[in-house]
Amino acid sequence: MAGAEWTSLEESLEKHLPLLDLQEVKRVLYGKELRKLDLPREAFEGASKEDFELQGYAFEAAEEQLRQPRIVHVGLVQNRTPLPTDAPVKEQVSALHKRIKSIVEVAAMCGVNIICFQEAWTMPFAFCTREKLPWTEFAESAEDGPTTKFCQKLAKNHNMVVVSPILERDSEHGDTLWNTAVVISNSGAVLGKTRKNHIPRVGDFNESTYYMEGNLGHPVFQTQFGRIAVNICYGRHHPLNWLMYSINRAEIIFNPSATVGALSESMWPIEARNAAIANHCFTCAINRVGTEHFTSEFTSGDGKKAHKDLGYFYGSSYVAAPDSSRTPGLSRTRDGLLVAKLDLNLCQQVNDVWNFKVGPQDPCCYLFLCFGSHPALRTENYCCGVDHSSMGYQLPPEGSV
């Protein structure tokens, strides 16, 4: 069941399971139970008026003697495209700006400090079509394009860091297109940008027709509210991508995405949560909602009949913590805002207990990972003066791989 008829996993569990069974199932699926946030009444009224879901949860850390709690409120926004995909480009962008503005205003009522939108939020996710026009017309400058200026105003007006994933037009380097996230400080200044490191070539996800792998590495942005990174969409399938942001000291890693049920929904609840556990940080998984229909049929060389949509974007955005707890997901079918109160002290507290990143690991594994394909490293089992053959490492003979 990958379409819009199913609202959410949480709703199904609550509808069909006895209370005690429900509590145990949630314990396994979501970790320890989170406290619901007491969000302002006017925020719920605003969400109801603008027809989007509003949820809020708190992740709490142990009280410490020497460190004060490091509290930050994050907001995750999921939404569908308000206009048909064949509407004029300017009208589509304007409608999305208007929609996001209304959601951000509610986020401000909830005290959100950092807000992140979904991947390529200013446009339909049209890369399945392989058509250049009109889709490349949605591309903008990351530094001073109309969407960045729009987000700068939001950030400054609401004292809120804004993470704005867009299709970027890099006019300084050959008008190249990139899948980019712009990070704007709560003062309205552009802190910088990051680009999608892993590009899918799976089914209808024909993104390399438009842009290639990013060239900015794994930047982490120091904000007033904490150190944040942005692992765009397909990068969530790559554990080392998360790891690099963590090595660069990210405390919160956002994962703005656009993914459909038939392809990835069974992976969705696992990957960001696992990354939070493995890297001792908070992760924020964000997906868009709905089905976007295009004028022309397209195929992708996978034997399927020509069709006019990519599939159903299933929403289900959530936040995961380093202690394995996570929020319930937002709806599969509705626009929504998820507010999460984080205590960043939890990152170090969990690291001190589990020590996954700095435990008794063999450093040579990382050398083998980086250079293992080099013939010179396949000629013997010795590295750093250690005989790895005695530790279960057996490199294949040179030329056998």
PDB file of N, CA and C in Angstrom, residues 36 47 63 84 86 88 93 116 131 156 195 225 231 242 277 280 286 315 332 339 345 359 363 390 400:
ATOM      1  N   LYS A  36       5.019  14.923  24.994  1.00  0.00           N
ATOM      2  CA  LYS A  36       4.441  15.827  24.005  1.00  0.00           C
ATOM      3  C   LYS A  36       4.623  17.268  24.458  1.00  0.00           C
ATOM      4  N   ALA A  47      -2.448  26.299  12.421  1.00  0.00           N
ATOM      5  CA  ALA A  47      -2.268  25.094  11.613  1.00  0.00           C
ATOM      6  C   ALA A  47      -3.599  24.616  11.047  1.00  0.00           C
ATOM      7  N   GLU A  63      20.302  15.778  33.833  1.00  0.00           N
ATOM      8  CA  GLU A  63      20.817  17.029  34.384  1.00  0.00           C
ATOM      9  C   GLU A  63      22.288  16.866  34.746  1.00  0.00           C
ATOM     10  N   PRO A  84      -0.748  22.910 -10.015  1.00  0.00           N
ATOM     11  CA  PRO A  84      -0.381  21.877 -10.989  1.00  0.00           C
ATOM     12  C   PRO A  84       1.012  22.131 -11.550  1.00  0.00           C
ATOM     13  N   ASP A  86       2.030  22.165 -14.480  1.00  0.00           N
ATOM     14  CA  ASP A  86       2.077  22.925 -15.734  1.00  0.00           C
ATOM     15  C   ASP A  86       1.702  24.396 -15.538  1.00  0.00           C
ATOM     16  N   PRO A  88       2.487  28.317 -14.624  1.00  0.00           N
ATOM     17  CA  PRO A  88       3.694  29.107 -14.887  1.00  0.00           C
ATOM     18  C   PRO A  88       4.697  29.013 -13.740  1.00  0.00           C
ATOM     19  N   VAL A  93       6.387  29.058  -7.886  1.00  0.00           N
ATOM     20  CA  VAL A  93       7.325  29.488  -6.845  1.00  0.00           C
ATOM     21  C   VAL A  93       6.620  30.403  -5.847  1.00  0.00           C
ATOM     22  N   CYS A 116      13.818  23.520   8.764  1.00  0.00           N
ATOM     23  CA  CYS A 116      14.330  22.950   7.514  1.00  0.00           C
ATOM     24  C   CYS A 116      13.167  22.540   6.627  1.00  0.00           C
ATOM     25  N   GLU A 131      13.229  16.239 -18.905  1.00  0.00           N
ATOM     26  CA  GLU A 131      13.036  17.453 -19.707  1.00  0.00           C
ATOM     27  C   GLU A 131      13.814  18.603 -19.072  1.00  0.00           C
ATOM     28  N   LYS A 156      15.302  36.591   9.673  1.00  0.00           N
ATOM     29  CA  LYS A 156      15.498  37.808  10.463  1.00  0.00           C
ATOM     30  C   LYS A 156      14.242  38.178  11.242  1.00  0.00           C
ATOM     31  N   ARG A 195      26.004  20.832  -0.810  1.00  0.00           N
ATOM     32  CA  ARG A 195      25.437  20.217  -2.008  1.00  0.00           C
ATOM     33  C   ARG A 195      25.257  18.712  -1.827  1.00  0.00           C
ATOM     34  N   PHE A 225      22.435  28.291  17.729  1.00  0.00           N
ATOM     35  CA  PHE A 225      21.688  27.263  18.447  1.00  0.00           C
ATOM     36  C   PHE A 225      22.349  25.887  18.401  1.00  0.00           C
ATOM     37  N   ASN A 231      22.375  16.589   5.114  1.00  0.00           N
ATOM     38  CA  ASN A 231      22.646  15.395   4.306  1.00  0.00           C
ATOM     39  C   ASN A 231      21.458  15.220   3.362  1.00  0.00           C
ATOM     40  N   TRP A 242      26.788  10.196   6.554  1.00  0.00           N
ATOM     41  CA  TRP A 242      26.421  10.644   7.905  1.00  0.00           C
ATOM     42  C   TRP A 242      27.672  10.765   8.780  1.00  0.00           C
ATOM     43  N   ILE A 277      21.898   7.019  16.071  1.00  0.00           N
ATOM     44  CA  ILE A 277      22.504   6.109  17.045  1.00  0.00           C
ATOM     45  C   ILE A 277      23.999   5.963  16.783  1.00  0.00           C
ATOM     46  N   HIS A 280      25.931   9.475  17.352  1.00  0.00           N
ATOM     47  CA  HIS A 280      25.721  10.252  18.578  1.00  0.00           C
ATOM     48  C   HIS A 280      25.266  11.681  18.276  1.00  0.00           C
ATOM     49  N   ILE A 286      13.070  14.439   6.515  1.00  0.00           N
ATOM     50  CA  ILE A 286      11.975  15.254   5.977  1.00  0.00           C
ATOM     51  C   ILE A 286      11.646  14.771   4.572  1.00  0.00           C
ATOM     52  N   GLY A 315       5.548  11.561   2.876  1.00  0.00           N
ATOM     53  CA  GLY A 315       5.704  12.370   4.090  1.00  0.00           C
ATOM     54  C   GLY A 315       6.433  11.612   5.187  1.00  0.00           C
ATOM     55  N   ARG A 332       1.301  10.646   6.324  1.00  0.00           N
ATOM     56  CA  ARG A 332       1.702  10.305   4.958  1.00  0.00           C
ATOM     57  C   ARG A 332       0.946  11.143   3.934  1.00  0.00           C
ATOM     58  N   VAL A 339       7.600  19.880  15.403  1.00  0.00           N
ATOM     59  CA  VAL A 339       8.464  20.656  16.294  1.00  0.00           C
ATOM     60  C   VAL A 339       9.082  19.696  17.304  1.00  0.00           C
ATOM     61  N   ASN A 345      22.968  18.369  24.990  1.00  0.00           N
ATOM     62  CA  ASN A 345      23.828  17.647  25.931  1.00  0.00           C
ATOM     63  C   ASN A 345      23.695  16.139  25.773  1.00  0.00           C
ATOM     64  N   GLY A 359      35.475   3.957  19.969  1.00  0.00           N
ATOM     65  CA  GLY A 359      35.662   2.758  20.760  1.00  0.00           C
ATOM     66  C   GLY A 359      36.915   2.002  20.362  1.00  0.00           C
ATOM     67  N   PRO A 363      42.204   1.070  13.716  1.00  0.00           N
ATOM     68  CA  PRO A 363      42.317   2.207  12.788  1.00  0.00           C
ATOM     69  C   PRO A 363      42.685   1.786  11.384  1.00  0.00           C
ATOM     70  N   SER A 390      46.265 -12.635  11.366  1.00  0.00           N
ATOM     71  CA  SER A 390      45.973 -13.269  12.647  1.00  0.00           C
ATOM     72  C   SER A 390      44.693 -12.738  13.269  1.00  0.00           C
ATOM     73  N   SER A 400      42.818 -10.348  -8.453  1.00  0.00           N
ATOM     74  CA  SER A 400      41.632 -11.204  -8.360  1.00  0.00           C
ATOM     75  C   SER A 400      40.361 -10.410  -8.230  1.00  0.00           C
TER      76      SER A 400
END
